Amino acid sequence: GAVVSQHPSRVICKSGTSVKIECRSLDFQATTMFWYRQFPKQSLMLMATSNEGSKATYEQGVEKDKFLINHASLTLSTLTVTSAHPEDSSFYICSALPQRGYPDTQYFGPGTRLTVL
Amino acid sequence: GNSVTQMEGPVTLSEEAFLTINCTYTATGYPSLFWYVQYPGEGLQLLLKATKADDKGSNKGFEATYRKETTSFHLEKGSVQVSDSAVYFCALPISSGSARQLTFGSGTQLTVLP
């Protein structure tokens, strides 16, 4: 149980295009999801907290107009990287907090590798 | 806010060797503490956790004890296997009042040789 999927797993795009990444909780409902960014051989950096039915909360230094987050249902959150540039290339990971069960345990997706040419 | 300091890697061990990865934290109060594992090309998986002082979390032969005296949560395994090769992250909530947003250590790359 507590499986989180991400789609796509890997995407390559041209500079200036927008890319949407989906995060789904497959067997549980999640009112809260998180989006992280991970650079090679580095730790995870929290980008934003996504709450179902409300606006996302962004961490300091993260451009909300650049990284659009939508959490339209209890099982789906999307991250759209708008007008992507090479410096946006990274590994993006989402996590979800089950609505029921352990309130402090996040379940992570497998990640999406974004490469901007 | 809370923070965590993790042992620098990489760590290379032979199969069946004893593993310790150090993790110390700074926190207000006594938040839950976590170890996550990341296998190559994958997201993070919860390995174990401890929710209060003196608790011991354990899973798959790994253990970690929540020690408030030394503000530590060191990860240990008595006999590692090649399949344990991965990156290990220590984590805790960003603030003790929040049980949700996590802050992670820098990660420790473990390689186990046959």
Short mmCIF file of C-alpha atoms in Angstrom, two decimals:
data_model
loop_
_atom_site.label_atom_id
_atom_site.label_comp_id
_atom_site.label_asym_id
_atom_site.label_seq_id
_atom_site.Cartn_x
_atom_site.Cartn_y
_atom_site.Cartn_z
CA GLY A 1 0.00 0.00 0.00
CA ALA A 2 0.84 3.73 -0.02
CA VAL A 3 2.11 3.86 -3.59
CA VAL A 4 2.84 7.15 -5.31
CA SER A 5 3.44 7.36 -9.04
CA GLN A 6 4.92 10.10 -11.19
CA HIS A 7 4.57 10.69 -14.88
CA PRO A 8 6.60 11.03 -16.95
CA SER A 9 9.64 9.37 -15.46
CA ARG A 10 11.91 11.16 -17.87
CA VAL A 11 11.40 14.13 -20.19
CA ILE A 12 13.65 16.04 -22.53
CA CYS A 13 12.42 19.35 -23.86
CA LYS A 14 13.65 22.42 -25.68
CA SER A 15 14.34 25.67 -23.91
CA GLY A 16 11.24 27.85 -23.69
CA THR A 17 8.69 25.06 -23.62
CA SER A 18 6.52 24.06 -20.67
CA VAL A 19 6.53 20.66 -19.05
CA LYS A 20 3.86 19.13 -16.83
CA ILE A 21 4.69 16.47 -14.25
CA GLU A 22 1.94 14.45 -12.58
CA CYS A 23 2.03 12.98 -9.10
CA ARG A 24 -0.63 10.46 -8.14
CA SER A 25 -1.37 8.61 -4.94
CA LEU A 26 -2.59 5.26 -6.23
CA ASP A 27 -4.14 3.59 -3.23
CA PHE A 28 -4.80 6.38 -0.77
CA GLN A 29 -6.11 9.92 -0.64
CA ALA A 30 -3.75 12.77 0.10
CA THR A 31 -4.85 16.26 1.06
CA THR A 32 -1.21 17.34 1.10
CA MET A 33 1.52 16.66 -1.41
CA PHE A 34 5.03 18.04 -1.59
CA TRP A 35 7.30 18.82 -4.51
CA TYR A 36 11.06 18.49 -4.17
CA ARG A 37 13.98 19.13 -6.42
CA GLN A 38 17.19 17.15 -6.28
CA PHE A 39 20.46 18.03 -7.98
CA PRO A 40 23.03 15.31 -8.76
CA LYS A 41 24.59 13.85 -5.63
CA GLN A 42 22.73 16.32 -3.46
CA SER A 43 19.89 16.22 -1.01
CA LEU A 44 16.25 17.08 -1.62
CA MET A 45 15.17 20.68 -1.61
CA LEU A 46 11.53 21.35 -0.77
CA MET A 47 9.97 23.55 -3.42
CA ALA A 48 6.36 23.77 -2.38
CA THR A 49 3.53 22.27 -0.41
CA SER A 50 0.43 21.43 -2.40
CA ASN A 51 -2.92 21.33 -0.64
CA GLU A 52 -6.01 19.92 -2.30
CA GLY A 53 -8.43 22.63 -3.29
CA SER A 54 -6.23 25.56 -2.33
CA LYS A 55 -3.17 27.43 -3.51
CA ALA A 56 0.23 25.89 -3.05
CA THR A 57 2.68 27.28 -0.51
CA TYR A 58 6.09 27.95 -2.02
CA GLU A 59 9.42 27.92 -0.21
CA GLN A 60 11.53 31.01 -0.18
CA GLY A 61 13.38 31.50 -3.44
CA VAL A 62 11.04 29.33 -5.52
CA GLU A 63 9.23 31.26 -8.25
CA LYS A 64 5.55 30.44 -8.13
CA ASP A 65 4.98 31.72 -11.67
CA LYS A 66 7.75 29.48 -12.91
CA PHE A 67 6.66 26.35 -11.11
CA LEU A 68 2.88 26.11 -11.28
CA ILE A 69 1.29 23.64 -8.91
CA ASN A 70 -2.26 22.37 -9.08
CA HIS A 71 -3.80 19.93 -6.62
CA ALA A 72 -7.23 19.41 -8.10
CA SER A 73 -8.14 16.14 -6.42
CA LEU A 74 -7.22 14.05 -3.41
CA THR A 75 -5.07 11.79 -5.58
CA LEU A 76 -3.43 14.12 -8.08
CA SER A 77 -1.06 17.05 -7.97
CA THR A 78 0.68 18.51 -11.01
CA LEU A 79 3.83 20.59 -11.34
CA THR A 80 4.23 22.61 -14.52
CA VAL A 81 7.64 24.04 -15.28
CA THR A 82 6.86 27.03 -17.48
CA SER A 83 9.26 28.37 -20.10
CA ALA A 84 11.86 25.86 -19.06
CA HIS A 85 15.55 26.70 -19.31
CA PRO A 86 18.64 24.50 -18.95
CA GLU A 87 19.07 25.55 -15.32
CA ASP A 88 15.69 23.93 -14.60
CA SER A 89 17.15 20.54 -15.50
CA SER A 90 16.91 18.43 -12.39
CA PHE A 91 15.29 15.44 -10.72
CA TYR A 92 11.83 16.36 -9.44
CA ILE A 93 10.29 14.20 -6.73
CA CYS A 94 6.84 14.41 -5.19
CA SER A 95 5.56 12.97 -1.95
CA ALA A 96 2.12 12.54 -0.45
CA LEU A 97 0.73 12.50 3.06
CA PRO A 98 -2.11 10.03 3.52
CA GLN A 99 -5.33 11.56 4.68
CA ARG A 100 -5.64 8.65 7.10
CA GLY A 101 -3.01 6.67 8.93
CA TYR A 102 0.31 8.01 10.16
CA PRO A 103 0.04 11.82 9.78
CA ASP A 104 3.77 12.41 9.68
CA THR A 105 4.86 9.80 7.13
CA GLN A 106 5.44 10.96 3.57
CA TYR A 107 5.36 8.50 0.68
CA PHE A 108 7.51 9.39 -2.28
CA GLY A 109 7.10 9.01 -5.99
CA PRO A 110 9.87 7.54 -8.18
CA GLY A 111 10.89 10.95 -9.50
CA THR A 112 10.95 12.68 -12.89
CA ARG A 113 14.23 13.46 -14.63
CA LEU A 114 13.86 16.73 -16.56
CA THR A 115 16.48 17.71 -19.12
CA VAL A 116 16.11 21.07 -20.84
CA LEU A 117 18.20 21.50 -23.97
CA GLY B 1 13.83 25.74 12.22
CA ASN B 2 15.00 22.20 12.81
CA SER B 3 18.04 20.89 10.99
CA VAL B 4 19.96 17.68 10.49
CA THR B 5 23.63 16.94 9.87
CA GLN B 6 24.56 13.69 8.24
CA MET B 7 27.82 11.86 7.86
CA GLU B 8 29.59 12.65 4.61
CA GLY B 9 30.02 9.84 2.15
CA PRO B 10 30.65 7.90 0.15
CA VAL B 11 30.92 4.78 2.25
CA THR B 12 32.23 1.57 0.72
CA LEU B 13 31.98 -1.71 2.62
CA SER B 14 32.42 -5.37 1.93
CA GLU B 15 29.42 -7.66 2.17
CA GLU B 16 28.60 -8.69 5.76
CA ALA B 17 30.44 -5.71 7.23
CA PHE B 18 28.93 -3.56 9.99
CA LEU B 19 27.40 -0.25 8.93
CA THR B 20 27.02 3.00 10.83
CA ILE B 21 25.85 6.23 9.24
CA ASN B 22 25.88 9.13 11.66
CA CYS B 23 23.04 11.62 11.92
CA THR B 24 22.71 14.43 14.45
CA TYR B 25 19.92 16.92 14.67
CA THR B 26 19.00 20.30 16.08
CA ALA B 27 15.37 20.67 17.03
CA THR B 28 12.91 22.38 19.27
CA GLY B 29 11.13 19.72 21.25
CA TYR B 30 11.18 16.09 20.22
CA PRO B 31 9.96 15.69 16.65
CA SER B 32 9.76 12.38 14.81
CA LEU B 33 12.98 11.29 13.10
CA PHE B 34 13.23 9.38 9.84
CA TRP B 35 15.65 7.47 7.66
CA TYR B 36 14.84 7.28 3.96
CA VAL B 37 16.66 5.23 1.32
CA GLN B 38 17.01 6.09 -2.37
CA TYR B 39 18.01 3.38 -4.82
CA PRO B 40 19.60 4.44 -8.12
CA GLY B 41 17.20 6.32 -10.37
CA GLU B 42 14.33 6.04 -7.94
CA GLY B 43 12.46 8.18 -5.44
CA LEU B 44 12.78 7.84 -1.68
CA GLN B 45 11.45 5.01 0.42
CA LEU B 46 10.82 5.24 4.13
CA LEU B 47 13.29 2.90 5.80
CA LEU B 48 12.43 3.48 9.45
CA LYS B 49 11.31 6.10 11.89
CA ALA B 50 11.13 6.90 15.60
CA THR B 51 8.47 9.12 17.05
CA LYS B 52 9.82 9.88 20.52
CA ALA B 53 12.97 9.90 22.57
CA ASP B 54 14.54 6.48 23.27
CA ASP B 55 12.43 4.85 20.55
CA LYS B 56 14.21 2.43 18.27
CA GLY B 57 13.10 2.22 14.67
CA SER B 58 13.94 -0.93 12.74
CA ASN B 59 13.35 -2.41 9.31
CA LYS B 60 15.15 -4.85 6.99
CA GLY B 61 17.94 -5.33 9.54
CA PHE B 62 18.53 -1.60 9.90
CA GLU B 63 18.12 0.10 13.25
CA ALA B 64 18.29 3.62 14.64
CA THR B 65 17.71 4.85 18.18
CA TYR B 66 16.35 8.30 18.98
CA ARG B 67 18.86 9.63 21.53
CA LYS B 68 17.96 13.00 22.99
CA GLU B 69 21.09 13.19 25.16
CA THR B 70 23.34 13.23 22.13
CA THR B 71 20.70 14.55 19.69
CA SER B 72 21.52 11.66 17.40
CA PHE B 73 19.74 9.10 15.24
CA HIS B 74 22.54 6.98 13.83
CA LEU B 75 21.65 4.28 11.32
CA GLU B 76 23.17 0.83 11.88
CA LYS B 77 23.11 -2.59 10.28
CA GLY B 78 25.03 -5.57 11.52
CA SER B 79 25.69 -7.24 8.18
CA VAL B 80 25.21 -5.33 4.94
CA GLN B 81 24.38 -6.87 1.59
CA VAL B 82 25.12 -5.79 -1.95
CA SER B 83 21.43 -4.93 -2.32
CA ASP B 84 21.80 -2.30 0.42
CA SER B 85 23.82 -0.13 -1.96
CA ALA B 86 21.90 3.14 -2.11
CA VAL B 87 21.81 6.68 -0.78
CA TYR B 88 20.52 7.10 2.77
CA PHE B 89 18.91 10.29 4.05
CA CYS B 90 18.22 11.31 7.62
CA ALA B 91 15.21 13.63 7.98
CA LEU B 92 12.98 15.41 10.47
CA PRO B 93 10.14 17.92 10.31
CA ILE B 94 11.20 21.47 9.48
CA SER B 95 9.56 22.72 12.67
CA SER B 96 8.50 20.76 15.67
CA GLY B 97 5.02 22.20 15.39
CA SER B 98 4.66 20.78 11.91
CA ALA B 99 4.39 17.06 11.37
CA ARG B 100 4.51 17.50 7.66
CA GLN B 101 7.30 19.33 5.90
CA LEU B 102 10.62 17.54 6.16
CA THR B 103 14.20 18.72 6.03
CA PHE B 104 16.77 16.21 4.83
CA GLY B 105 20.41 15.59 5.49
CA SER B 106 22.88 15.70 2.63
CA GLY B 107 22.61 11.97 2.00
CA THR B 108 25.22 9.24 2.36
CA GLN B 109 26.08 7.06 -0.60
CA LEU B 110 26.65 3.45 0.47
CA THR B 111 28.30 0.94 -1.84
CA VAL B 112 28.55 -2.68 -0.75
CA LEU B 113 31.02 -4.85 -2.61
CA PRO B 114 30.58 -8.61 -2.99
#
